[in-house]
Tab-separated table of C-alpha atoms in Angstrom:
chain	number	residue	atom	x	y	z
A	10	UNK	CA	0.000	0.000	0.000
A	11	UNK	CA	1.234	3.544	-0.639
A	12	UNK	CA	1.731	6.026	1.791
A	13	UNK	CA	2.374	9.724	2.300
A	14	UNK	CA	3.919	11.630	5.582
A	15	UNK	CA	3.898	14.637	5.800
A	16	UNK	CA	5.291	15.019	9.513
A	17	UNK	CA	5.063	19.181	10.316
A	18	UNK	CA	0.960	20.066	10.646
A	19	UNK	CA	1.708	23.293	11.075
A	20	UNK	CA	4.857	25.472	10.662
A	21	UNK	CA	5.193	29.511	11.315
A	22	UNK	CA	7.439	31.326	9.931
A	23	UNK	CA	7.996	35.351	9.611
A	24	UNK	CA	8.030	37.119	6.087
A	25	UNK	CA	11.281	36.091	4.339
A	26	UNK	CA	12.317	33.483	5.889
A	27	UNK	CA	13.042	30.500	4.127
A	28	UNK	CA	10.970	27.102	5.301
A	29	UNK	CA	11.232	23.499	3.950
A	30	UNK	CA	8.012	21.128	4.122
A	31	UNK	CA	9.048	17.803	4.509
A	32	UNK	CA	7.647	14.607	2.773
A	33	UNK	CA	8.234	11.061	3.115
A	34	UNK	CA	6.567	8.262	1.053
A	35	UNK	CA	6.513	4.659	1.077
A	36	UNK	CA	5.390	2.482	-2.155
A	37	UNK	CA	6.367	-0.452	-3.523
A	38	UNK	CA	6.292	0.142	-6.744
A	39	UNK	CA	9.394	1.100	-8.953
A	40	UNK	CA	8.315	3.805	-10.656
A	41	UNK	CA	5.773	6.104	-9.366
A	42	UNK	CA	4.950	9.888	-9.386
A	43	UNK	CA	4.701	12.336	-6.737
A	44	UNK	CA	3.581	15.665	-6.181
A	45	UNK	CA	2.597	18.904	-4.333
A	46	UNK	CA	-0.036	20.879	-4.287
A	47	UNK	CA	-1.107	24.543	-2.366
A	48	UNK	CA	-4.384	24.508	-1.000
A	49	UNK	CA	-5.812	28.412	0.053
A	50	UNK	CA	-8.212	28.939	2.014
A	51	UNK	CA	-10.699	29.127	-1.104
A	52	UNK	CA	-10.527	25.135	-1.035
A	53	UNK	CA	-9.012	24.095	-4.783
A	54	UNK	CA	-5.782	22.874	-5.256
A	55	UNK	CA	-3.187	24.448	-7.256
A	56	UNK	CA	-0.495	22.116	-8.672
A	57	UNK	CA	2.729	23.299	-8.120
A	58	UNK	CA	4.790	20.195	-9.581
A	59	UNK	CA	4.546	16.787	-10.472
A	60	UNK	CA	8.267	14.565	-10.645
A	61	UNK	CA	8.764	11.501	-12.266
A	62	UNK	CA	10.564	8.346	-10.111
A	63	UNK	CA	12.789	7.694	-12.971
A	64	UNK	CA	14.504	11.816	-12.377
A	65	UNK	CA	16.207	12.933	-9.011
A	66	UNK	CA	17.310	15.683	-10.475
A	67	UNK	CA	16.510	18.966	-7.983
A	68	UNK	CA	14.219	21.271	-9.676
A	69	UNK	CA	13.632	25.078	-9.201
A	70	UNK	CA	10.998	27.422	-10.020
A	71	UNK	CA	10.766	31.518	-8.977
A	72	UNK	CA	11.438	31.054	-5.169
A	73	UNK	CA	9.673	27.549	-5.002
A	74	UNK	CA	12.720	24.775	-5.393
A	75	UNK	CA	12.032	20.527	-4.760
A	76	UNK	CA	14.518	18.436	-3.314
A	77	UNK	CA	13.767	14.867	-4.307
A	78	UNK	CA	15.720	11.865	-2.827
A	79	UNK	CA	14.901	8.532	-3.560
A	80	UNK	CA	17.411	6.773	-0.870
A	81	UNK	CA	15.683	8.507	1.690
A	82	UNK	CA	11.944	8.482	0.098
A	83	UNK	CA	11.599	12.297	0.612
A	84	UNK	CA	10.261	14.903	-1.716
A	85	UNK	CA	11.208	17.610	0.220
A	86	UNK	CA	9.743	21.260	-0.676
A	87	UNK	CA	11.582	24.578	-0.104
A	88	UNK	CA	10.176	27.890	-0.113
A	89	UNK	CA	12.712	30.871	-0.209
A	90	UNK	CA	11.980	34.325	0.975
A	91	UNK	CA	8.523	33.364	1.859
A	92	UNK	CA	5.481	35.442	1.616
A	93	UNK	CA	2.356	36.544	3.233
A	94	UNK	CA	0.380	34.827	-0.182
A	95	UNK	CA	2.251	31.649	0.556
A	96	UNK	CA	-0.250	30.733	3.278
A	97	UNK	CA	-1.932	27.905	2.806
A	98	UNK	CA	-2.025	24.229	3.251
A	99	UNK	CA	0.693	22.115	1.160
A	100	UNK	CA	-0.156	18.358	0.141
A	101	UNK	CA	2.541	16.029	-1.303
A	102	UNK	CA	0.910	13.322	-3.073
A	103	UNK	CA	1.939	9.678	-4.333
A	104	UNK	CA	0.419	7.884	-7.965
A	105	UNK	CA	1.315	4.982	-9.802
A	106	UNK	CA	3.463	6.089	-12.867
A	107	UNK	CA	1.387	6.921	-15.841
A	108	UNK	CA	2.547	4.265	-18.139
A	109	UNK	CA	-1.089	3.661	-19.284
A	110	UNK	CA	-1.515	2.379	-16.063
A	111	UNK	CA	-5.091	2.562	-15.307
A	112	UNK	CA	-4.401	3.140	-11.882
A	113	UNK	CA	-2.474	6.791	-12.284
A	114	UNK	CA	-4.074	9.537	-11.161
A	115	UNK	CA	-5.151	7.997	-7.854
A	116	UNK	CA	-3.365	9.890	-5.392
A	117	UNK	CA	-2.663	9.158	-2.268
A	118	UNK	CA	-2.285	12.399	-0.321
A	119	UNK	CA	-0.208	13.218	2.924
A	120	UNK	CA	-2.032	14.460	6.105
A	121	UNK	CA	-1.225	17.944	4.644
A	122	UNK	CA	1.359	21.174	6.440
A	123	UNK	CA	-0.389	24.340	7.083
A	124	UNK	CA	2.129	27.083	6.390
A	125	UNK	CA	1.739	30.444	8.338
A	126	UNK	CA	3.804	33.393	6.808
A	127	UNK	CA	3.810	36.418	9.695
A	128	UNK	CA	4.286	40.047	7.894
B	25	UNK	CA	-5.206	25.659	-20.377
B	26	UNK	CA	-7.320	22.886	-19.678
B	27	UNK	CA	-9.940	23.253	-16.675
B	28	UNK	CA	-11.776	21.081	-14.636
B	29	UNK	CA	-15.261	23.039	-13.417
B	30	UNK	CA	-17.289	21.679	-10.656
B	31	UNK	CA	-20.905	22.631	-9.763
B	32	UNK	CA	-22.194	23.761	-7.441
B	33	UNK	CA	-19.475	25.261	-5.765
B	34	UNK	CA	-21.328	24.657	-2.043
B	35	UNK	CA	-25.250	23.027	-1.484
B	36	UNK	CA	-26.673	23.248	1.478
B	37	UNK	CA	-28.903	20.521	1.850
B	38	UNK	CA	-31.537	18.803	4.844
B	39	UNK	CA	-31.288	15.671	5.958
B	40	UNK	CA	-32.612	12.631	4.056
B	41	UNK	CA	-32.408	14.421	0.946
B	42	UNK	CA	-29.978	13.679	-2.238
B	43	UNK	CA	-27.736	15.985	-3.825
B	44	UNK	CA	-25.875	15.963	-7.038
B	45	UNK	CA	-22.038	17.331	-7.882
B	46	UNK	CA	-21.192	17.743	-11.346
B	47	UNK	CA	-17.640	17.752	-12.820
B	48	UNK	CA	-16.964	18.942	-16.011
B	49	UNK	CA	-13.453	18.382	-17.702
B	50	UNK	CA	-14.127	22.043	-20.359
B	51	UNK	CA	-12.046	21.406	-22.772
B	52	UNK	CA	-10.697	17.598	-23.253
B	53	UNK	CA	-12.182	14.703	-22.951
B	54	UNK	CA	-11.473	12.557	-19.626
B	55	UNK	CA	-12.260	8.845	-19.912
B	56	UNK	CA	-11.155	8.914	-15.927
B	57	UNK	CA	-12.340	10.925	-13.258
B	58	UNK	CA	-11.670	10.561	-9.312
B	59	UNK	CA	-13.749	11.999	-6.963
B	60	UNK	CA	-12.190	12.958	-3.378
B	61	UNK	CA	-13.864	13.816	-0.283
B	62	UNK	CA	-12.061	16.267	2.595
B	63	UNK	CA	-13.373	16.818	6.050
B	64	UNK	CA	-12.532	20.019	7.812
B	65	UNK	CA	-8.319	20.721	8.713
B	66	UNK	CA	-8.125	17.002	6.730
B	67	UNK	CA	-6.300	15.463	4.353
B	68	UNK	CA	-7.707	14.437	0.969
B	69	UNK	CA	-9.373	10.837	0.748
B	70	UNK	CA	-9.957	9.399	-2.450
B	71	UNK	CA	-13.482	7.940	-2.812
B	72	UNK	CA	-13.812	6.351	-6.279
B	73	UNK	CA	-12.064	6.279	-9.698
B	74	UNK	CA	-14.942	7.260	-12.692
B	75	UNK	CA	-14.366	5.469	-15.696
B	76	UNK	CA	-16.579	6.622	-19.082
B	77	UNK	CA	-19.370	4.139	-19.998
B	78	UNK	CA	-18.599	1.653	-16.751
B	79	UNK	CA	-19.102	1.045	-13.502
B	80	UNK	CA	-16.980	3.216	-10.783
B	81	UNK	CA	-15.107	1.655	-8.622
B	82	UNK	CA	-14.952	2.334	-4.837
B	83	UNK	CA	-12.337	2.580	-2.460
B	84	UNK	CA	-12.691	-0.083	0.471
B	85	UNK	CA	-15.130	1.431	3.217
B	86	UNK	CA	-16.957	3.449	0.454
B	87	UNK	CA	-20.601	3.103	0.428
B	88	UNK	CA	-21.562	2.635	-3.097
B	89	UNK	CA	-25.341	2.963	-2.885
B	90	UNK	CA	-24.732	5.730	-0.789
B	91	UNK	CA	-22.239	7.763	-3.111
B	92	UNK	CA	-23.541	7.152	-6.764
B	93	UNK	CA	-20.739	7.754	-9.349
B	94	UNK	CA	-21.920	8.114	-13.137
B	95	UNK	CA	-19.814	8.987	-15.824
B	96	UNK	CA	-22.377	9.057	-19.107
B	97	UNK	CA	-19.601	11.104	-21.267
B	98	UNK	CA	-16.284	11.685	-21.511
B	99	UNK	CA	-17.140	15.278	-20.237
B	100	UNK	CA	-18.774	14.538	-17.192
B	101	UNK	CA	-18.961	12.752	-13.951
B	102	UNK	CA	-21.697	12.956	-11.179
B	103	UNK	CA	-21.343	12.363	-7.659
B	104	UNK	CA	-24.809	11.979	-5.900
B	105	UNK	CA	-24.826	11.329	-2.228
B	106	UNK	CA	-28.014	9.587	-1.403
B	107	UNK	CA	-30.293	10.083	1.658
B	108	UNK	CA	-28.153	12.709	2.751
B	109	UNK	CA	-26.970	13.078	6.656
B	110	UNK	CA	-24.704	15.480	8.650
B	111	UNK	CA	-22.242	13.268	8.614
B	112	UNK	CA	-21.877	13.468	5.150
B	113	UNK	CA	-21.370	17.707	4.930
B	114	UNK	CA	-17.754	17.516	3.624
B	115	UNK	CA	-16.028	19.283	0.443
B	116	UNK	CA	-16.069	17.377	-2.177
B	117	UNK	CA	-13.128	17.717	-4.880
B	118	UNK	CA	-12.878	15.774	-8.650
B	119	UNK	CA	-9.933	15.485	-10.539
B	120	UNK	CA	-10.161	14.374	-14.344
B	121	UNK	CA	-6.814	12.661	-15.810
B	122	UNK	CA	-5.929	14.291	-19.278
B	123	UNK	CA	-4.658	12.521	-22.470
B	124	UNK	CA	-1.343	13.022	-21.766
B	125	UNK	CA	-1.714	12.098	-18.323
B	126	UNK	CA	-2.144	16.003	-16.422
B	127	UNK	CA	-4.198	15.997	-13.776
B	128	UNK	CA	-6.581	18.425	-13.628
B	129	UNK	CA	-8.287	19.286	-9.839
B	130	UNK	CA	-12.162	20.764	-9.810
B	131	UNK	CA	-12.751	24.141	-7.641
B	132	UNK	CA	-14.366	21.605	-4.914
B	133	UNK	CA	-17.764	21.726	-3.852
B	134	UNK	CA	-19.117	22.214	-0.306
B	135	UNK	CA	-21.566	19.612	0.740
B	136	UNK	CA	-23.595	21.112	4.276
B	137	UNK	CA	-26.146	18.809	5.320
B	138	UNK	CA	-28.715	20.348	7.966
């Protein structure tokens, strides 16, 4: 069975400080995708990236950056200078690789990190 | 880009009565939807996987003939929850799986059962 933890529920941090959500994952398949997604208060999700198994490689995007280690499970996410608008709830999310794979798209979500940014 | 629209956005509802969530995939066609339910401060839970012109199937400890899953077109996907009860107030989020394997998330709809 696939799992997601997501072990901070709720971090606080102060206008430009820089905070890391961690995310740990357990499958047992061997190639899998994972994600993370922003949740406002307004209730929808908003993707912010999805990474295939098969690619460690870091990625970067504005002041958003994902640090994904497969020797560890973790799909760790890093937001630098943070804001006021990054408040929200962050979900990293597990699914069965694509691959025509009838199953992909079922995501199995973590318990979620609500992220505070203080002006 | 390619949008997933949900409707309604929030029902309020009394007890005992049924009430149907629509999800639209606008501008592709989605042969599989998933519909996920999310109580208050909670994590996402996935209920069912919709699959165009077939049965949905349910995750274990899903009610089936309490949570009624069509998907008649490869546009659409209902969600009708049954006999409604207070227990069952909850948002309600789709996602539709694209053809080149996106996943696009509904706005959610708010389910308040009096």
């Amino acid at each position: 069975a696939q799992k997601v933890t997501q072990a901070q529920t709720e971090i606080s941090v102060v206008e430009k400080e820089d905070v890391t959500l961690d995310c740990v994952y357990e499958t047992r398949d061997t190639t899998y995708y994972l994600f993370w997604y922003k949740q406002p208060p307004s209730g929808e999700l908003v993707f912010l990236i999805r990474r295939n198994s098969f690619d460690e490689q870091n990625e970067i995007s504005g002041r958003y950056s994902w640090n994904f280690q497969k020797s560890t499970s973790s799909f760790n996410f890093t937001i630098t200078a943070s804001q006021v608008v990054d408040s929200a709830v962050y979900f990293c999310a597990l699914s069965e690789h694509y691959a025509g794979g009838t199953s992909y798209g079922k995501l199995t979500f973590g318990q979620g990190t609500i992220l505070t940014v203080h002006p | 880009g390619a949008v997933v629209s949900q409707h309604p956005s929030w029902v309020i509802c009394k007890s005992g009565t049924s009430v149907k969530i629509e999800c639209r995939s606008l501008d592709f066609q989605a042969t599989t939807m998933f519909w996920y339910r999310q109580f208050p401060k909670q994590s996402l839970m996935l209920m069912a996987t919709s699959n165009e012109g077939s049965k949905a199937t349910y995750e274990q400890g899903v009610e089936k003939d309490k949570f009624l899953i069509n998907h008649a077109s490869l546009t659409l996907s209902t969600l009708t929850v049954t006999s409604a009860h207070p227990e069952d107030s909850s948002f309600y989020i789709c996602s539709a799986r694209g053809p080149t394997g996106e996943l696009f998330f509904g706005e959610g709809s708010r389910l308040t059962v009096l």
